[in-house]
Short mmCIF file of C-alpha atoms in Angstrom, two decimals:
data_model
loop_
_atom_site.label_atom_id
_atom_site.label_comp_id
_atom_site.label_asym_id
_atom_site.label_seq_id
_atom_site.Cartn_x
_atom_site.Cartn_y
_atom_site.Cartn_z
CA UNK A 1 -0.19 -0.19 0.02
CA UNK A 2 1.58 3.35 -0.97
CA UNK A 3 1.15 6.75 0.35
CA UNK A 4 -1.77 7.58 -2.10
CA UNK A 5 -3.89 4.84 -0.66
CA UNK A 6 -3.58 5.63 2.70
CA UNK A 7 -4.60 9.12 2.16
CA UNK A 8 -7.78 7.84 -0.02
CA UNK A 9 -8.20 5.53 2.99
CA UNK A 10 -8.30 8.60 5.23
CA UNK A 11 -10.99 9.98 3.10
CA UNK A 12 -13.07 7.19 2.19
CA UNK A 13 -12.60 5.12 5.61
CA UNK A 14 -11.49 7.57 8.13
CA UNK A 15 -13.51 5.84 11.22
CA UNK A 16 -11.68 2.52 10.17
CA UNK A 17 -8.30 4.08 9.89
CA UNK A 18 -8.61 5.93 13.18
CA UNK A 19 -9.66 3.01 15.12
CA UNK A 20 -6.85 0.55 13.58
CA UNK A 21 -4.46 3.19 14.20
CA UNK A 22 -5.69 3.32 17.80
CA UNK A 23 -5.82 -0.28 18.48
CA UNK A 24 -1.97 -1.06 16.90
CA UNK A 25 -0.56 2.15 18.33
CA UNK A 26 -1.63 1.82 22.01
CA UNK A 27 -1.11 -2.18 21.90
CA UNK A 28 -4.86 -2.76 22.60
CA UNK A 29 -5.88 -6.31 22.78
CA UNK A 30 -8.60 -8.24 20.66
CA UNK A 31 -10.49 -11.33 22.11
CA UNK A 32 -11.86 -14.35 20.36
CA UNK A 33 -14.67 -15.88 22.49
CA UNK A 34 -15.67 -19.50 21.67
CA UNK A 35 -15.92 -22.60 23.14
CA UNK A 36 -13.34 -24.63 24.72
CA UNK A 37 -13.52 -27.47 22.22
CA UNK A 38 -13.01 -24.84 19.45
CA UNK A 39 -10.39 -22.90 21.18
CA UNK A 40 -8.27 -26.48 21.26
CA UNK A 41 -8.75 -27.08 17.74
CA UNK A 42 -7.46 -23.42 16.92
CA UNK A 43 -4.14 -24.09 19.04
CA UNK A 44 -3.83 -27.74 17.77
CA UNK A 45 -4.51 -27.73 14.37
CA UNK A 46 -2.71 -23.94 13.96
CA UNK A 47 -5.42 -22.61 12.00
CA UNK A 48 -8.60 -20.37 12.52
CA UNK A 49 -12.11 -21.12 10.76
CA UNK A 50 -14.01 -18.26 8.38
CA UNK A 51 -17.26 -19.42 8.34
CA UNK A 52 -20.20 -18.36 5.79
CA UNK A 53 -22.27 -15.25 7.48
CA UNK A 54 -25.54 -17.02 6.69
CA UNK A 55 -24.76 -19.69 9.39
CA UNK A 56 -23.44 -17.47 12.19
CA UNK A 57 -25.43 -16.89 15.57
CA UNK A 58 -26.63 -13.59 14.19
CA UNK A 59 -26.82 -14.55 10.80
CA UNK A 60 -30.11 -11.95 10.45
CA UNK A 61 -27.71 -9.01 11.14
CA UNK A 62 -25.78 -9.71 7.82
CA UNK A 63 -28.75 -7.96 6.09
CA UNK A 64 -28.81 -4.74 8.32
CA UNK A 65 -26.38 -3.29 6.17
CA UNK A 66 -27.68 -4.02 2.80
CA UNK A 67 -31.01 -2.90 4.44
CA UNK A 68 -29.34 0.51 5.46
CA UNK A 69 -28.13 0.74 1.38
CA UNK A 70 -31.63 -0.37 0.19
CA UNK A 71 -32.89 2.77 1.95
CA UNK A 72 -30.70 4.86 -0.24
CA UNK A 73 -32.30 3.09 -3.68
CA UNK A 74 -35.90 2.49 -2.82
CA UNK A 75 -38.89 4.70 -1.68
CA UNK A 76 -39.84 6.46 0.20
CA UNK A 77 -37.49 8.93 -1.16
CA UNK A 78 -35.51 11.48 0.78
CA UNK A 79 -34.36 9.49 3.50
CA UNK A 80 -31.40 10.04 5.65
CA UNK A 81 -29.07 7.55 4.09
CA UNK A 82 -30.25 8.58 0.55
CA UNK A 83 -29.31 12.33 1.47
CA UNK A 84 -26.03 11.38 2.65
CA UNK A 85 -25.29 8.83 -0.31
CA UNK A 86 -26.52 11.87 -2.84
CA UNK A 87 -23.83 14.10 -1.17
CA UNK A 88 -21.03 11.46 -1.57
CA UNK A 89 -22.13 11.01 -5.36
CA UNK A 90 -22.33 14.70 -6.18
CA UNK A 91 -19.01 15.36 -4.80
CA UNK A 92 -17.31 12.35 -6.72
CA UNK A 93 -19.26 13.42 -9.88
CA UNK A 94 -17.73 16.79 -10.13
CA UNK A 95 -14.18 15.24 -10.09
CA UNK A 96 -15.18 12.55 -12.69
CA UNK A 97 -18.86 12.62 -13.89
CA UNK A 98 -20.56 9.40 -13.77
CA UNK A 99 -18.23 7.64 -11.17
CA UNK A 100 -20.47 7.09 -8.43
CA UNK A 101 -23.01 5.41 -10.69
CA UNK A 102 -20.44 3.25 -12.28
CA UNK A 103 -19.00 2.11 -8.79
CA UNK A 104 -22.76 1.74 -7.59
CA UNK A 105 -23.34 -0.68 -10.63
CA UNK A 106 -20.23 -2.53 -9.82
CA UNK A 107 -21.58 -2.97 -6.33
CA UNK A 108 -24.78 -4.26 -7.42
CA UNK A 109 -22.96 -6.64 -9.63
CA UNK A 110 -21.19 -8.14 -6.79
CA UNK A 111 -23.51 -7.86 -4.05
CA UNK A 112 -24.74 -11.40 -4.25
CA UNK A 113 -21.22 -12.59 -3.56
CA UNK A 114 -21.01 -10.02 -0.75
CA UNK A 115 -24.22 -11.03 1.00
CA UNK A 116 -24.25 -14.95 0.40
CA UNK A 117 -20.63 -15.88 -0.05
CA UNK A 118 -18.94 -14.04 2.83
CA UNK A 119 -16.92 -15.80 5.26
CA UNK A 120 -15.55 -14.24 8.90
CA UNK A 121 -14.18 -14.90 12.04
CA UNK A 122 -15.36 -12.52 14.83
CA UNK A 123 -13.25 -10.97 17.45
CA UNK A 124 -13.99 -8.30 20.04
CA UNK A 125 -12.23 -5.33 21.75
CA UNK A 126 -10.81 -6.60 24.80
CA UNK A 127 -10.98 -3.55 27.53
CA UNK A 128 -8.64 -3.11 30.57
CA UNK A 129 -11.47 -3.53 32.76
CA UNK A 130 -12.16 -7.22 31.34
CA UNK A 131 -8.89 -8.67 31.69
CA UNK A 132 -9.34 -10.70 34.41
CA UNK A 133 -13.05 -11.26 34.44
CA UNK A 134 -14.11 -11.36 30.43
CA UNK A 135 -17.24 -10.07 29.39
CA UNK A 136 -20.46 -11.76 31.22
CA UNK A 137 -22.58 -11.41 28.45
CA UNK A 138 -20.01 -13.54 26.24
CA UNK A 139 -19.65 -16.05 28.79
CA UNK A 140 -23.42 -16.61 29.04
CA UNK A 141 -23.18 -16.80 25.02
CA UNK A 142 -20.42 -19.48 25.55
CA UNK A 143 -21.08 -21.34 28.68
CA UNK A 144 -24.65 -22.45 28.24
CA UNK A 145 -23.97 -26.45 28.27
CA UNK A 146 -20.41 -26.16 27.57
CA UNK A 147 -17.12 -24.37 28.62
CA UNK A 148 -16.30 -21.08 27.22
CA UNK A 149 -12.58 -19.44 26.47
CA UNK A 150 -11.68 -16.09 25.42
CA UNK A 151 -8.42 -16.15 23.18
CA UNK A 152 -6.73 -12.75 23.83
CA UNK A 153 -4.86 -11.78 20.63
CA UNK A 154 -1.81 -9.61 20.00
CA UNK A 155 -3.19 -6.93 17.24
CA UNK A 156 0.18 -6.43 15.41
CA UNK A 157 -1.44 -7.81 12.52
CA UNK A 158 -3.67 -5.48 11.85
CA UNK A 159 -1.30 -3.10 10.85
CA UNK A 160 -0.66 -4.97 7.86
CA UNK A 161 -1.04 -3.27 4.66
CA UNK A 162 -0.42 -6.22 2.11
CA UNK A 163 -3.34 -8.92 1.35
CA UNK A 164 -0.82 -11.93 1.36
CA UNK A 165 -3.31 -13.52 3.74
CA UNK A 166 -6.29 -13.39 1.35
CA UNK A 167 -8.07 -12.13 4.33
CA UNK A 168 -9.18 -8.32 5.58
CA UNK A 169 -10.18 -6.69 8.57
CA UNK A 170 -12.48 -3.91 9.86
CA UNK A 171 -14.42 -2.90 13.07
CA UNK A 172 -18.15 -3.13 13.00
CA UNK A 173 -19.96 -0.08 12.84
CA UNK A 174 -23.09 0.41 15.00
CA UNK A 175 -25.04 3.24 13.11
CA UNK A 176 -28.78 4.43 13.27
CA UNK A 177 -29.98 5.83 9.86
CA UNK A 178 -29.12 9.15 10.96
CA UNK A 179 -25.73 8.41 12.17
CA UNK A 180 -24.78 6.68 8.73
CA UNK A 181 -26.05 9.97 7.21
CA UNK A 182 -23.92 11.91 9.21
CA UNK A 183 -20.82 9.64 8.51
CA UNK A 184 -21.78 9.76 4.85
CA UNK A 185 -21.87 13.72 4.94
CA UNK A 186 -18.51 13.89 6.54
CA UNK A 187 -16.89 11.54 3.52
CA UNK A 188 -18.39 14.15 1.13
CA UNK A 189 -17.00 17.19 2.78
CA UNK A 190 -13.54 15.43 2.70
CA UNK A 191 -13.94 14.88 -0.78
CA UNK A 192 -14.63 18.46 -1.64
CA UNK A 193 -11.89 19.45 0.68
CA UNK A 194 -9.39 17.32 -1.17
CA UNK A 195 -11.06 17.75 -4.72
CA UNK A 196 -7.89 18.77 -6.44
CA UNK A 197 -5.82 16.20 -5.26
CA UNK A 198 -8.68 13.74 -5.96
CA UNK A 199 -8.56 14.94 -9.62
CA UNK A 200 -5.02 13.32 -10.09
CA UNK A 201 -6.08 9.87 -8.93
CA UNK A 202 -7.07 7.43 -11.52
CA UNK A 203 -10.60 7.24 -12.08
CA UNK A 204 -10.60 3.35 -11.60
CA UNK A 205 -8.68 3.82 -8.16
CA UNK A 206 -11.66 6.21 -7.22
CA UNK A 207 -14.12 3.72 -8.35
CA UNK A 208 -12.41 1.17 -6.00
CA UNK A 209 -12.51 3.38 -2.91
CA UNK A 210 -16.41 4.15 -3.52
CA UNK A 211 -16.77 0.45 -3.96
CA UNK A 212 -14.98 -0.26 -0.81
CA UNK A 213 -17.40 2.11 1.11
CA UNK A 214 -20.15 0.20 -0.08
CA UNK A 215 -19.08 -3.09 0.95
CA UNK A 216 -18.04 -2.03 4.21
CA UNK A 217 -21.50 -0.66 4.93
CA UNK A 218 -23.01 -3.87 3.69
CA UNK A 219 -21.11 -6.31 5.54
CA UNK A 220 -19.51 -4.31 8.28
CA UNK A 221 -22.63 -2.64 9.77
CA UNK A 222 -24.91 -3.89 12.59
CA UNK A 223 -27.89 -2.65 14.58
CA UNK A 224 -26.92 -0.02 17.31
CA UNK A 225 -28.60 -2.48 19.63
CA UNK A 226 -25.36 -4.78 19.35
CA UNK A 227 -23.11 -1.92 20.22
CA UNK A 228 -21.65 -3.37 23.37
CA UNK A 229 -20.14 -6.18 21.45
CA UNK A 230 -17.23 -4.24 19.97
CA UNK A 231 -16.88 -6.53 17.17
CA UNK A 232 -14.18 -6.66 14.59
CA UNK A 233 -14.07 -8.99 11.65
CA UNK A 234 -11.72 -11.03 9.76
CA UNK A 235 -13.37 -11.61 6.44
CA UNK A 236 -13.05 -13.00 2.67
CA UNK A 237 -15.43 -13.09 -0.02
CA UNK A 238 -15.26 -16.36 -1.77
CA UNK A 239 -15.20 -15.75 -5.55
CA UNK A 240 -14.42 -11.95 -5.24
CA UNK A 241 -10.92 -12.06 -3.23
CA UNK A 242 -7.87 -13.85 -3.84
CA UNK A 243 -7.40 -16.76 -1.45
CA UNK A 244 -3.69 -16.46 -0.86
CA UNK A 245 -2.90 -18.88 1.68
CA UNK A 246 -6.38 -19.78 2.92
CA UNK A 247 -7.54 -23.48 2.48
CA UNK A 248 -10.94 -24.26 1.32
CA UNK A 249 -12.64 -27.47 2.51
CA UNK A 250 -16.19 -28.89 3.77
CA UNK A 251 -17.50 -29.86 7.17
CA UNK A 252 -20.43 -30.56 8.85
CA UNK A 253 -21.23 -28.58 11.71
CA UNK A 254 -24.42 -29.23 13.94
CA UNK A 255 -25.71 -31.30 10.94
CA UNK A 256 -25.22 -28.82 8.34
CA UNK A 257 -22.63 -29.24 5.63
CA UNK A 258 -20.87 -26.18 4.56
CA UNK A 259 -17.64 -24.79 3.00
CA UNK A 260 -14.93 -23.44 5.54
CA UNK A 261 -12.45 -21.37 4.71
CA UNK A 262 -9.03 -22.02 7.04
CA UNK A 263 -6.56 -19.48 7.81
CA UNK A 264 -3.10 -21.08 8.51
CA UNK A 265 -1.54 -19.82 12.04
CA UNK A 266 1.61 -22.04 11.46
CA UNK A 267 4.20 -19.16 10.84
CA UNK A 268 3.92 -19.90 6.97
CA UNK A 269 3.63 -15.77 7.26
CA UNK A 270 6.13 -14.34 9.45
CA UNK A 271 4.25 -13.26 12.68
CA UNK A 272 1.11 -15.33 11.83
CA UNK A 273 1.26 -18.36 14.26
CA UNK A 274 -0.18 -19.07 17.32
CA UNK A 275 3.09 -18.18 19.32
CA UNK A 276 2.95 -14.38 18.04
CA UNK A 277 -0.52 -14.05 18.15
CA UNK A 278 -1.85 -15.67 21.42
CA UNK A 279 -1.09 -13.10 24.49
CA UNK A 280 -3.08 -15.40 26.61
CA UNK A 281 -6.18 -17.32 26.97
CA UNK A 282 -8.99 -16.41 29.81
CA UNK A 283 -10.96 -19.82 30.75
CA UNK A 284 -14.57 -18.74 31.28
CA UNK A 285 -16.46 -20.23 34.45
CA UNK A 286 -16.99 -23.96 34.26
CA UNK A 287 -16.46 -26.44 36.86
CA UNK A 288 -13.67 -27.89 34.78
CA UNK A 289 -11.74 -24.74 34.57
CA UNK A 290 -8.38 -26.13 35.59
CA UNK A 291 -8.68 -29.23 33.68
CA UNK A 292 -9.52 -27.28 30.48
CA UNK A 293 -6.73 -24.44 31.54
CA UNK A 294 -4.05 -27.38 31.38
CA UNK A 295 -5.17 -29.20 28.10
CA UNK A 296 -4.75 -25.71 26.25
CA UNK A 297 -1.55 -24.67 28.10
CA UNK A 298 0.00 -27.90 26.81
CA UNK A 299 -1.01 -27.57 23.15
CA UNK A 300 0.13 -23.58 23.49
CA UNK A 301 3.57 -24.92 24.73
CA UNK A 302 3.69 -27.51 21.79
CA UNK A 303 3.13 -24.23 19.36
CA UNK A 304 6.25 -22.93 20.93
CA UNK A 305 4.67 -20.17 23.06
CA UNK A 306 6.59 -18.61 25.50
CA UNK A 307 5.56 -19.20 29.19
CA UNK A 308 2.45 -21.10 28.11
CA UNK A 309 1.34 -22.03 31.55
CA UNK A 310 1.52 -18.62 32.65
CA UNK A 311 -0.60 -17.74 29.61
CA UNK A 312 -3.50 -19.46 31.26
CA UNK A 313 -6.12 -17.34 33.42
CA UNK A 314 -9.23 -18.18 34.83
CA UNK A 315 -12.33 -15.86 34.86
CA UNK A 316 -13.68 -15.44 38.77
CA UNK A 317 -17.27 -14.84 37.85
CA UNK A 318 -20.14 -16.55 39.13
CA UNK A 319 -22.21 -17.16 36.50
CA UNK A 320 -25.69 -18.35 36.79
CA UNK A 321 -26.88 -20.77 34.41
#
């Protein structure tokens, strides 16, 4: 990624850039909440799975972003989102006439892939005051009838500016219609302020940036009621993005056969290994906490994690089931 790409991201995706910068520079952590069984497989097999958004726990939420965009296309007219979209369109068309419609047409061509063939794994911002206990709502999700685990992740990989992994990442936004309108208005204002610079940028590059904006809204938005999750997504759209090091396989989970994309965490790419990425593991409330912790520590040790046994922590939350 060159300097022009960074400038363009600052114009079209300022919130993403700001959150990513804060995450990496402040060495904040992310956490992957999952069952203890899944955590063991991640560490033992040196891989993490990306699953189709249509089979995730909150699969209906993948429609939220698309519904936001539909509101800018379908009656009633003059919705808040339509107003914001129109401002971005007008700002771009001053620079290259017709560019916004061309990008939108391209997005509509790819939207079935984005909506039905996007594969994700989900992380959450790990706050300092959750460092010992974890998050109660997550333990309730993953400790009902099973033991839950939180894998705390070092975030250096989120500073990567290449696409060697075949996956991309973004923070989820929790915007109401009015909040999205305000965000789009800010994008339009930044475009106007840098119009002279943008007139020197190739037309195809600007189309790509507007397409990325639409794509981010469509699969990176959730209802504001979910904002407590503070989610980040690692994602890949099958058939649109290059696979690179991703491995494609089929698994049957819960009686549902499905395609799985596996991201190797074996050091094939420098810095992308269990030993590099795992900061610690938080074992959730369970009568088997110690047993689970020792099994996970054994596998961390085999994966080359220094101080593996000191990396296991136990949440003291007395979860009511």
